[in-house]
Coordinates of C-alpha atoms in Angstrom, one line a residue:
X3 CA 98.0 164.9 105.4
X4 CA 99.2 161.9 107.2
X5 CA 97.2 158.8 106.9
X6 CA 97.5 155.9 109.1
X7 CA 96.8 152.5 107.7
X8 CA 95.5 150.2 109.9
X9 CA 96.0 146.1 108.9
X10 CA 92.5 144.7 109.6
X11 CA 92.5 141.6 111.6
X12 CA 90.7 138.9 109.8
X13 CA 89.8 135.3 110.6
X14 CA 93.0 134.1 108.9
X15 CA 95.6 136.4 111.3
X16 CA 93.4 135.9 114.6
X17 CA 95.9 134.2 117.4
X18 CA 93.9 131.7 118.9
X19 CA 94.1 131.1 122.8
X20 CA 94.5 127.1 121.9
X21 CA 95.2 125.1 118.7
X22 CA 92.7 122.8 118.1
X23 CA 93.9 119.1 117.3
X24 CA 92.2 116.9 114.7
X25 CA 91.9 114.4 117.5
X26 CA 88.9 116.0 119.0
X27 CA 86.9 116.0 116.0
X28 CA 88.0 112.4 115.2
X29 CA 87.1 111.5 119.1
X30 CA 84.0 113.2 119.2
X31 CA 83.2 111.2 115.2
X32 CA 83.8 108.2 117.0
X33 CA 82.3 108.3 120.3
X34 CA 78.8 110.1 118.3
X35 CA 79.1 106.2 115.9
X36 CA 79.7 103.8 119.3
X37 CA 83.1 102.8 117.7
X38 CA 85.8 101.6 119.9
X39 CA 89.7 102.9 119.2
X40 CA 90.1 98.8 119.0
X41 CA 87.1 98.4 116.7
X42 CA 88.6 101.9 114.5
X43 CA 91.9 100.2 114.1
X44 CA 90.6 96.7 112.9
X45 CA 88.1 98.4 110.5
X46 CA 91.0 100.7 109.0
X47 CA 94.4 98.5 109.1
X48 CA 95.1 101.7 111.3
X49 CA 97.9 100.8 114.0
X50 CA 96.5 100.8 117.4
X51 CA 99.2 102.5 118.8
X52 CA 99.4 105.4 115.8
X53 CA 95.3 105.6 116.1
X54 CA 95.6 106.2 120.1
X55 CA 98.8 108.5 119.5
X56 CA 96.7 110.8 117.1
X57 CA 93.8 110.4 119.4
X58 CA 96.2 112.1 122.2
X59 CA 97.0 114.6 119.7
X60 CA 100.4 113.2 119.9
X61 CA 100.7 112.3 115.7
X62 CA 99.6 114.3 113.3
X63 CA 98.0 112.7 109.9
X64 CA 99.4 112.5 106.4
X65 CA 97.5 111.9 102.7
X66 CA 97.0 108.4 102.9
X67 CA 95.7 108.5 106.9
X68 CA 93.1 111.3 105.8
X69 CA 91.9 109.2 102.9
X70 CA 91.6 105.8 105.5
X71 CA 89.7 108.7 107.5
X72 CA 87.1 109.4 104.9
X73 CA 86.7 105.9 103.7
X74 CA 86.0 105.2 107.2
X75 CA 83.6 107.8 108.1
X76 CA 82.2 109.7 105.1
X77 CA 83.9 113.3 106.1
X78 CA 86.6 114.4 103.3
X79 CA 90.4 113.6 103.7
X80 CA 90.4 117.6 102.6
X81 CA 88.5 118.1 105.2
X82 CA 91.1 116.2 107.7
X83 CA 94.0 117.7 106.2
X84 CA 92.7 121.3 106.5
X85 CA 91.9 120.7 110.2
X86 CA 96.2 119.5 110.4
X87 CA 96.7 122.6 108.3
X88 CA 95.3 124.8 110.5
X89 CA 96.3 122.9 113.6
X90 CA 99.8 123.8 112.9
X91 CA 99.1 127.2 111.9
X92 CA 97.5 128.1 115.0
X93 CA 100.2 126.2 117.2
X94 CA 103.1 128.6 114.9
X95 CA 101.0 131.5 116.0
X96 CA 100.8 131.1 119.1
X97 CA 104.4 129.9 119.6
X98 CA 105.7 133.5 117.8
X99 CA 102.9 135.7 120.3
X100 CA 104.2 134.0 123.4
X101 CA 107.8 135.0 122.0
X102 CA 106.8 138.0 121.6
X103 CA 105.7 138.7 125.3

């Protein structure tokens, strides 16, 4: 008797239609406090330029950013880091499936 395995997807191998940047949660954080992008980068010693670039979606964050990030707003730099993590994981995904086709 033959029996056929069949890999169940989970959340973790899903292929999302879109990746989802950090940037919209850290928008939507700062629009939800009234805080300007200027206002943001005097507070944090963040470079305007580098703040509106990962705004974009244009930069992605490292260690230190995530921990300027929770200082700043009370939400975990694990927190930040996990939403890069899976940022580029979705983006690889979807890159290899539209190979694929």
């Amino acid at each position: 008797m033959k029996i056929i395995q069949h890999k169940m997807k989970t959340i973790d191998n899903l292929t999302p239609h879109i990746a989802t940047h950090l940037s919209e949660v850290l928008s939507d954080e700062l629009e939800a406090n009234g805080i300007t992008q200027t206002e943001f980068s005097k507070t944090t010693g963040i470079n305007r330029d580098l703040l509106n670039e990962i705004i974009e979606g244009k930069q992605n964050i490292n260690g230190e950013l995530s921990i300027i990030l929770e200082q700043a707003l009370g939400i975990d730099a694990e927190y930040w880091l996990q939403l890069q993590k899976n940022y580029e994981s979705d983006r690889t995904k979807i890159e290899a499936t539209n190979k694929a086709c």
